[in-house]
Amino acid sequence: METLQWFPGHMKKAERLIQENLKLVDLVIELLDARIPLSSQNPMLREIIQGKPRLIVLNKADLAANVDVWLKKFREIAPTVAVDAVKGTGIKNLIAQAKLLAEAKTHKLAKHGAKPRAARAMIVGIPNVGKSSLINRLAGMNHVKIENRPGVTRAKQWIKIADGLDLLDTPGILYPKFDDADVALKLSWTYAISDEIHDLEPTVCKLLETLAAKFPDGLIERYKIQISTDGHELLNQIGLKRGCIRKGGVVDTDKALRLVLSEFRAGKLGKVTLD
């Protein structure tokens, strides 16, 4: 399978936006997908944020397995919390940790006679890790348009948080070149990479093979199928079980592909961690 590549022009602009606005914030909140905590990191950020205090947030923790293991690993690098931005789990802890990390800057300003102000944070992350959902949860209202499509948040937005935390939202950015084909696959499975730029069939078949090997119970419970090591066979079984049939009794492959992707992304195939 050819390695996926996707770095549209607005992502390059987002990178510049982050660099230009770092001086305005006290800390950086890096949002990751708890299902692919390593693959959803952007190695470019290490260079971009250059020593700013960083809080790592594992979002979509409700969809992930082994969250505690990954929390322990990431806490060796930086303060880390797990959240479910949709349900609000872990949000209070996130706010507390962000304020704590920003204290050095806010206390320094107060010491020099500046007017007390809220901590200022920049939320960064690759597309579709849930930045808009998190900001809406923090703000308590729909300040940011949510759309499950990579790259939908494009402009700089300041959001005032009542709990003493101001947030600067930024568009999602991917790194320009994926050196690891497995990373690119995982990003496509979670919709960080658009479905429109690659052939879905080999991508979804590889997802099914991975789930069958690591988390077979979710496939069995959802689709009542026999586990196989062949992704095409699994896809065919799912198509038959779920009525994805064309005239003549042939499985509608495209319909089955999109069904699997939709249900995987919605967490209907069980909790997974694919890194």
mmCIF file of C-alpha atoms in Angstrom:
data_model
loop_
_atom_site.group_PDB
_atom_site.id
_atom_site.type_symbol
_atom_site.label_atom_id
_atom_site.label_comp_id
_atom_site.label_asym_id
_atom_site.label_seq_id
_atom_site.Cartn_x
_atom_site.Cartn_y
_atom_site.Cartn_z
ATOM 1 C CA MET A 1 0.000 0.000 0.000
ATOM 2 C CA GLU A 2 1.299 3.441 -0.947
ATOM 3 C CA THR A 3 2.008 5.682 2.050
ATOM 4 C CA LEU A 4 -0.688 8.317 2.521
ATOM 5 C CA GLN A 5 0.335 11.967 2.322
ATOM 6 C CA TRP A 6 -1.836 15.004 3.109
ATOM 7 C CA PHE A 7 -0.682 18.540 3.904
ATOM 8 C CA PRO A 8 -3.135 21.053 2.411
ATOM 9 C CA GLY A 9 -2.201 24.705 2.198
ATOM 10 C CA HIS A 10 -4.303 25.864 5.145
ATOM 11 C CA MET A 11 -2.254 23.594 7.454
ATOM 12 C CA LYS A 12 0.944 25.430 6.527
ATOM 13 C CA LYS A 13 -0.854 28.654 7.393
ATOM 14 C CA ALA A 14 -1.901 27.095 10.718
ATOM 15 C CA GLU A 15 1.709 26.327 11.519
ATOM 16 C CA ARG A 16 2.629 29.979 10.968
ATOM 17 C CA LEU A 17 -0.380 31.047 13.066
ATOM 18 C CA ILE A 18 0.839 28.979 16.015
ATOM 19 C CA GLN A 19 4.337 30.413 15.769
ATOM 20 C CA GLU A 20 3.051 33.982 15.539
ATOM 21 C CA ASN A 21 0.780 33.688 18.587
ATOM 22 C CA LEU A 22 2.974 31.747 20.998
ATOM 23 C CA LYS A 23 4.079 34.993 22.633
ATOM 24 C CA LEU A 24 0.466 35.681 23.620
ATOM 25 C CA VAL A 25 -0.022 32.516 25.689
ATOM 26 C CA ASP A 26 1.289 31.104 28.955
ATOM 27 C CA LEU A 27 1.039 27.431 28.042
ATOM 28 C CA VAL A 28 0.278 25.049 25.203
ATOM 29 C CA ILE A 29 -2.380 22.341 25.507
ATOM 30 C CA GLU A 30 -1.539 19.500 23.128
ATOM 31 C CA LEU A 31 -4.601 17.427 22.329
ATOM 32 C CA LEU A 32 -4.101 13.795 21.311
ATOM 33 C CA ASP A 33 -6.454 10.977 20.350
ATOM 34 C CA ALA A 34 -6.280 8.408 23.171
ATOM 35 C CA ARG A 35 -6.853 5.610 20.644
ATOM 36 C CA ILE A 36 -3.638 6.537 18.805
ATOM 37 C CA PRO A 37 -1.697 8.582 21.383
ATOM 38 C CA LEU A 38 1.665 8.293 19.630
ATOM 39 C CA SER A 39 0.432 8.506 16.061
ATOM 40 C CA SER A 40 -1.657 11.608 16.801
ATOM 41 C CA GLN A 41 1.350 13.534 18.091
ATOM 42 C CA ASN A 42 2.773 16.145 15.741
ATOM 43 C CA PRO A 43 6.587 16.087 15.983
ATOM 44 C CA MET A 44 6.685 19.581 14.456
ATOM 45 C CA LEU A 45 5.171 20.951 17.667
ATOM 46 C CA ARG A 46 8.320 20.208 19.657
ATOM 47 C CA GLU A 47 10.176 22.748 17.553
ATOM 48 C CA ILE A 48 7.293 25.195 17.271
ATOM 49 C CA ILE A 49 6.411 25.607 20.969
ATOM 50 C CA GLN A 50 10.073 25.959 22.059
ATOM 51 C CA GLY A 51 10.021 25.585 25.807
ATOM 52 C CA LYS A 52 6.510 26.811 26.573
ATOM 53 C CA PRO A 53 4.857 24.874 29.424
ATOM 54 C CA ARG A 54 2.881 22.022 27.866
ATOM 55 C CA LEU A 55 -0.155 20.068 29.055
ATOM 56 C CA ILE A 56 -0.852 16.839 27.166
ATOM 57 C CA VAL A 57 -4.517 15.869 26.945
ATOM 58 C CA LEU A 58 -5.631 12.388 25.853
ATOM 59 C CA ASN A 59 -9.083 13.035 24.411
ATOM 60 C CA LYS A 60 -11.686 10.415 23.447
ATOM 61 C CA ALA A 61 -10.550 8.399 26.442
ATOM 62 C CA ASP A 62 -14.004 6.788 26.541
ATOM 63 C CA LEU A 63 -13.203 5.092 23.219
ATOM 64 C CA ALA A 64 -9.724 3.917 24.204
ATOM 65 C CA ALA A 65 -8.262 0.893 25.948
ATOM 66 C CA ASN A 66 -5.175 1.009 28.223
ATOM 67 C CA VAL A 67 -5.594 4.715 29.009
ATOM 68 C CA ASP A 68 -3.841 4.408 32.387
ATOM 69 C CA VAL A 69 -0.785 2.874 30.727
ATOM 70 C CA TRP A 70 -0.498 5.790 28.317
ATOM 71 C CA LEU A 71 -1.069 8.372 31.032
ATOM 72 C CA LYS A 72 1.889 6.944 32.913
ATOM 73 C CA LYS A 73 4.093 7.027 29.795
ATOM 74 C CA PHE A 74 3.237 10.599 28.844
ATOM 75 C CA ARG A 75 3.604 11.899 32.401
ATOM 76 C CA GLU A 76 7.299 11.096 32.091
ATOM 77 C CA ILE A 77 7.397 13.830 29.417
ATOM 78 C CA ALA A 78 4.880 16.449 30.623
ATOM 79 C CA PRO A 79 1.760 16.789 32.807
ATOM 80 C CA THR A 80 -0.958 14.671 31.197
ATOM 81 C CA VAL A 81 -4.696 14.222 31.721
ATOM 82 C CA ALA A 82 -7.360 12.057 30.084
ATOM 83 C CA VAL A 83 -10.705 13.525 29.067
ATOM 84 C CA ASP A 84 -13.909 12.819 27.220
ATOM 85 C CA ALA A 85 -14.728 16.226 25.780
ATOM 86 C CA VAL A 86 -18.230 15.157 24.717
ATOM 87 C CA LYS A 87 -19.347 13.920 28.144
ATOM 88 C CA GLY A 88 -17.153 16.276 30.171
ATOM 89 C CA THR A 89 -15.146 13.626 32.020
ATOM 90 C CA GLY A 90 -11.783 14.961 33.214
ATOM 91 C CA ILE A 91 -12.479 18.588 32.308
ATOM 92 C CA LYS A 92 -12.123 19.943 35.867
ATOM 93 C CA ASN A 93 -8.734 18.257 36.170
ATOM 94 C CA LEU A 94 -7.653 19.727 32.833
ATOM 95 C CA ILE A 95 -8.555 23.257 33.969
ATOM 96 C CA ALA A 96 -6.758 22.811 37.286
ATOM 97 C CA GLN A 97 -3.607 21.518 35.600
ATOM 98 C CA ALA A 98 -3.636 24.323 33.030
ATOM 99 C CA LYS A 99 -3.929 26.987 35.721
ATOM 100 C CA LEU A 100 -1.129 25.373 37.696
ATOM 101 C CA LEU A 101 1.185 25.377 34.694
ATOM 102 C CA ALA A 102 0.382 29.026 33.953
ATOM 103 C CA GLU A 103 0.962 30.203 37.526
ATOM 104 C CA ALA A 104 4.641 31.024 37.016
ATOM 105 C CA LYS A 105 3.748 33.532 34.282
ATOM 106 C CA THR A 106 0.653 35.032 35.921
ATOM 107 C CA HIS A 107 2.394 35.375 39.312
ATOM 108 C CA LYS A 108 5.376 37.037 37.642
ATOM 109 C CA LEU A 109 3.097 39.583 36.002
ATOM 110 C CA ALA A 110 1.313 40.298 39.299
ATOM 111 C CA LYS A 111 4.639 40.664 41.094
ATOM 112 C CA HIS A 112 5.628 43.399 38.663
ATOM 113 C CA GLY A 113 2.403 45.295 39.250
ATOM 114 C CA ALA A 114 0.418 44.114 36.258
ATOM 115 C CA LYS A 115 -3.342 43.769 36.534
ATOM 116 C CA PRO A 116 -4.374 40.193 37.420
ATOM 117 C CA ARG A 117 -5.606 38.270 34.377
ATOM 118 C CA ALA A 118 -6.736 34.815 33.398
ATOM 119 C CA ALA A 119 -4.249 32.207 32.304
ATOM 120 C CA ARG A 120 -3.868 32.076 28.531
ATOM 121 C CA ALA A 121 -3.572 28.778 26.716
ATOM 122 C CA MET A 122 -3.251 27.678 23.122
ATOM 123 C CA ILE A 123 -4.895 24.384 22.154
ATOM 124 C CA VAL A 124 -3.090 22.581 19.348
ATOM 125 C CA GLY A 125 -3.462 19.196 17.708
ATOM 126 C CA ILE A 126 -3.849 17.361 14.438
ATOM 127 C CA PRO A 127 -7.251 17.359 12.707
ATOM 128 C CA ASN A 128 -10.182 15.546 14.278
ATOM 129 C CA VAL A 129 -8.767 15.000 17.766
ATOM 130 C CA GLY A 130 -11.723 16.930 19.204
ATOM 131 C CA LYS A 131 -10.464 20.494 19.727
ATOM 132 C CA SER A 132 -13.809 22.130 18.969
ATOM 133 C CA SER A 133 -15.673 19.705 21.231
ATOM 134 C CA LEU A 134 -13.216 20.404 24.046
ATOM 135 C CA ILE A 135 -13.470 24.179 23.674
ATOM 136 C CA ASN A 136 -17.248 24.012 23.612
ATOM 137 C CA ARG A 137 -17.194 21.925 26.773
ATOM 138 C CA LEU A 138 -14.822 24.350 28.505
ATOM 139 C CA ALA A 139 -16.805 27.382 27.425
ATOM 140 C CA GLY A 140 -20.165 25.815 28.250
ATOM 141 C CA MET A 141 -21.701 26.813 24.935
ATOM 142 C CA ASN A 142 -21.234 26.339 21.220
ATOM 143 C CA HIS A 143 -18.625 28.996 20.475
ATOM 144 C CA VAL A 144 -16.888 26.906 17.834
ATOM 145 C CA LYS A 145 -18.395 25.178 14.832
ATOM 146 C CA ILE A 146 -18.081 21.406 15.205
ATOM 147 C CA GLU A 147 -17.854 19.370 12.055
ATOM 148 C CA ASN A 148 -16.414 15.885 11.793
ATOM 149 C CA ARG A 149 -14.283 16.770 8.819
ATOM 150 C CA PRO A 150 -10.490 17.252 8.871
ATOM 151 C CA GLY A 151 -9.407 20.885 8.841
ATOM 152 C CA VAL A 152 -12.764 22.593 9.391
ATOM 153 C CA THR A 153 -11.474 25.045 12.057
ATOM 154 C CA ARG A 154 -9.432 27.565 10.087
ATOM 155 C CA ALA A 155 -9.296 30.975 11.794
ATOM 156 C CA LYS A 156 -7.815 32.244 15.050
ATOM 157 C CA GLN A 157 -10.432 32.401 17.816
ATOM 158 C CA TRP A 158 -10.102 33.591 21.432
ATOM 159 C CA ILE A 159 -12.608 32.002 23.787
ATOM 160 C CA LYS A 160 -13.181 33.439 27.261
ATOM 161 C CA ILE A 161 -13.549 30.755 29.915
ATOM 162 C CA ALA A 162 -15.384 31.670 33.131
ATOM 163 C CA ASP A 163 -13.042 29.517 35.192
ATOM 164 C CA GLY A 164 -10.140 31.919 34.659
ATOM 165 C CA LEU A 165 -8.739 30.379 31.509
ATOM 166 C CA ASP A 166 -8.618 32.062 28.109
ATOM 167 C CA LEU A 167 -8.159 29.790 25.109
ATOM 168 C CA LEU A 168 -6.714 30.447 21.682
ATOM 169 C CA ASP A 169 -7.988 27.852 19.248
ATOM 170 C CA THR A 170 -5.894 26.955 16.219
ATOM 171 C CA PRO A 171 -6.634 24.844 13.157
ATOM 172 C CA GLY A 172 -5.371 21.278 13.164
ATOM 173 C CA ILE A 173 -2.014 20.680 11.539
ATOM 174 C CA LEU A 174 -0.426 17.513 10.270
ATOM 175 C CA TYR A 175 3.261 17.097 9.610
ATOM 176 C CA PRO A 176 4.185 17.428 5.923
ATOM 177 C CA LYS A 177 5.482 13.885 5.359
ATOM 178 C CA PHE A 178 4.637 10.599 7.063
ATOM 179 C CA ASP A 179 7.764 8.451 7.265
ATOM 180 C CA ASP A 180 5.809 5.582 8.809
ATOM 181 C CA ALA A 181 3.062 3.964 6.733
ATOM 182 C CA ASP A 182 1.440 2.539 9.886
ATOM 183 C CA VAL A 183 1.069 6.031 11.349
ATOM 184 C CA ALA A 184 -0.599 7.248 8.164
ATOM 185 C CA LEU A 185 -3.035 4.328 8.319
ATOM 186 C CA LYS A 186 -4.006 5.081 11.911
ATOM 187 C CA LEU A 187 -4.564 8.738 11.053
ATOM 188 C CA SER A 188 -6.838 7.699 8.205
ATOM 189 C CA TRP A 189 -8.804 5.319 10.448
ATOM 190 C CA THR A 190 -9.555 8.129 12.918
ATOM 191 C CA TYR A 191 -10.297 10.620 10.101
ATOM 192 C CA ALA A 192 -7.323 12.878 10.747
ATOM 193 C CA ILE A 193 -6.683 12.301 7.039
ATOM 194 C CA SER A 194 -9.638 12.832 4.735
ATOM 195 C CA ASP A 195 -11.326 9.765 3.233
ATOM 196 C CA GLU A 196 -11.429 11.564 -0.100
ATOM 197 C CA ILE A 197 -7.696 11.361 -0.826
ATOM 198 C CA HIS A 198 -7.079 7.613 -0.709
ATOM 199 C CA ASP A 199 -8.529 4.239 -1.618
ATOM 200 C CA LEU A 200 -10.747 3.153 1.268
ATOM 201 C CA GLU A 201 -10.771 -0.572 0.557
ATOM 202 C CA PRO A 202 -7.153 -1.455 1.496
ATOM 203 C CA THR A 203 -7.326 1.020 4.391
ATOM 204 C CA VAL A 204 -10.474 -0.507 5.912
ATOM 205 C CA CYS A 205 -9.359 -4.091 5.272
ATOM 206 C CA LYS A 206 -6.157 -3.355 7.179
ATOM 207 C CA LEU A 207 -8.229 -1.845 10.005
ATOM 208 C CA LEU A 208 -10.342 -5.006 10.185
ATOM 209 C CA GLU A 209 -7.250 -7.202 10.240
ATOM 210 C CA THR A 210 -5.783 -5.089 13.047
ATOM 211 C CA LEU A 211 -8.984 -5.211 15.103
ATOM 212 C CA ALA A 212 -9.304 -8.961 14.521
ATOM 213 C CA ALA A 213 -5.785 -9.481 15.838
ATOM 214 C CA LYS A 214 -5.901 -7.091 18.804
ATOM 215 C CA PHE A 215 -9.552 -6.495 19.729
ATOM 216 C CA PRO A 216 -11.650 -9.273 18.146
ATOM 217 C CA ASP A 217 -14.429 -9.171 20.755
ATOM 218 C CA GLY A 218 -15.745 -5.871 19.432
ATOM 219 C CA LEU A 219 -16.119 -7.255 15.908
ATOM 220 C CA ILE A 220 -17.760 -10.443 17.119
ATOM 221 C CA GLU A 221 -20.221 -8.649 19.384
ATOM 222 C CA ARG A 222 -21.163 -6.020 16.823
ATOM 223 C CA TYR A 223 -21.373 -8.104 13.665
ATOM 224 C CA LYS A 224 -21.722 -11.732 14.849
ATOM 225 C CA ILE A 225 -19.020 -12.862 12.415
ATOM 226 C CA GLN A 226 -16.257 -15.456 12.388
ATOM 227 C CA ILE A 227 -12.840 -13.908 12.991
ATOM 228 C CA SER A 228 -10.447 -14.181 10.069
ATOM 229 C CA THR A 229 -6.947 -12.887 9.354
ATOM 230 C CA ASP A 230 -8.115 -11.685 5.922
ATOM 231 C CA GLY A 231 -9.611 -8.188 5.857
ATOM 232 C CA HIS A 232 -11.511 -8.776 2.637
ATOM 233 C CA GLU A 233 -13.152 -11.857 4.116
ATOM 234 C CA LEU A 234 -14.127 -9.907 7.227
ATOM 235 C CA LEU A 235 -15.527 -7.090 5.103
ATOM 236 C CA ASN A 236 -17.546 -9.556 3.047
ATOM 237 C CA GLN A 237 -18.980 -11.164 6.192
ATOM 238 C CA ILE A 238 -19.928 -7.764 7.605
ATOM 239 C CA GLY A 239 -21.564 -6.732 4.332
ATOM 240 C CA LEU A 240 -23.674 -9.874 4.311
ATOM 241 C CA LYS A 241 -24.637 -9.593 7.984
ATOM 242 C CA ARG A 242 -25.600 -5.934 7.751
ATOM 243 C CA GLY A 243 -27.449 -6.076 4.452
ATOM 244 C CA CYS A 244 -24.941 -4.184 2.342
ATOM 245 C CA ILE A 245 -26.099 -6.053 -0.755
ATOM 246 C CA ARG A 246 -26.363 -5.054 -4.408
ATOM 247 C CA LYS A 247 -28.754 -6.511 -6.939
ATOM 248 C CA GLY A 248 -27.878 -10.130 -7.528
ATOM 249 C CA GLY A 249 -26.825 -10.785 -3.941
ATOM 250 C CA VAL A 250 -23.355 -9.272 -4.305
ATOM 251 C CA VAL A 251 -21.896 -7.375 -1.338
ATOM 252 C CA ASP A 252 -21.891 -3.604 -1.846
ATOM 253 C CA THR A 253 -18.246 -3.093 -0.923
ATOM 254 C CA ASP A 254 -18.376 0.697 -0.783
ATOM 255 C CA LYS A 255 -21.382 0.690 1.545
ATOM 256 C CA ALA A 256 -19.733 -1.916 3.802
ATOM 257 C CA LEU A 257 -16.479 0.070 3.902
ATOM 258 C CA ARG A 258 -18.218 3.241 5.012
ATOM 259 C CA LEU A 259 -20.311 1.348 7.558
ATOM 260 C CA VAL A 260 -17.198 -0.102 9.208
ATOM 261 C CA LEU A 261 -15.409 3.249 9.291
ATOM 262 C CA SER A 262 -18.451 5.038 10.698
ATOM 263 C CA GLU A 263 -19.014 2.489 13.440
ATOM 264 C CA PHE A 264 -15.344 2.260 14.347
ATOM 265 C CA ARG A 265 -15.074 6.036 14.670
ATOM 266 C CA ALA A 266 -18.216 6.126 16.813
ATOM 267 C CA GLY A 267 -16.736 3.574 19.215
ATOM 268 C CA LYS A 268 -19.259 0.874 18.341
ATOM 269 C CA LEU A 269 -16.561 -1.752 17.819
ATOM 270 C CA GLY A 270 -15.319 -1.577 21.412
ATOM 271 C CA LYS A 271 -12.522 0.278 23.169
ATOM 272 C CA VAL A 272 -9.225 0.174 21.314
ATOM 273 C CA THR A 273 -5.685 1.490 21.450
ATOM 274 C CA LEU A 274 -3.937 0.997 18.152
ATOM 275 C CA ASP A 275 -0.426 2.255 18.998
#
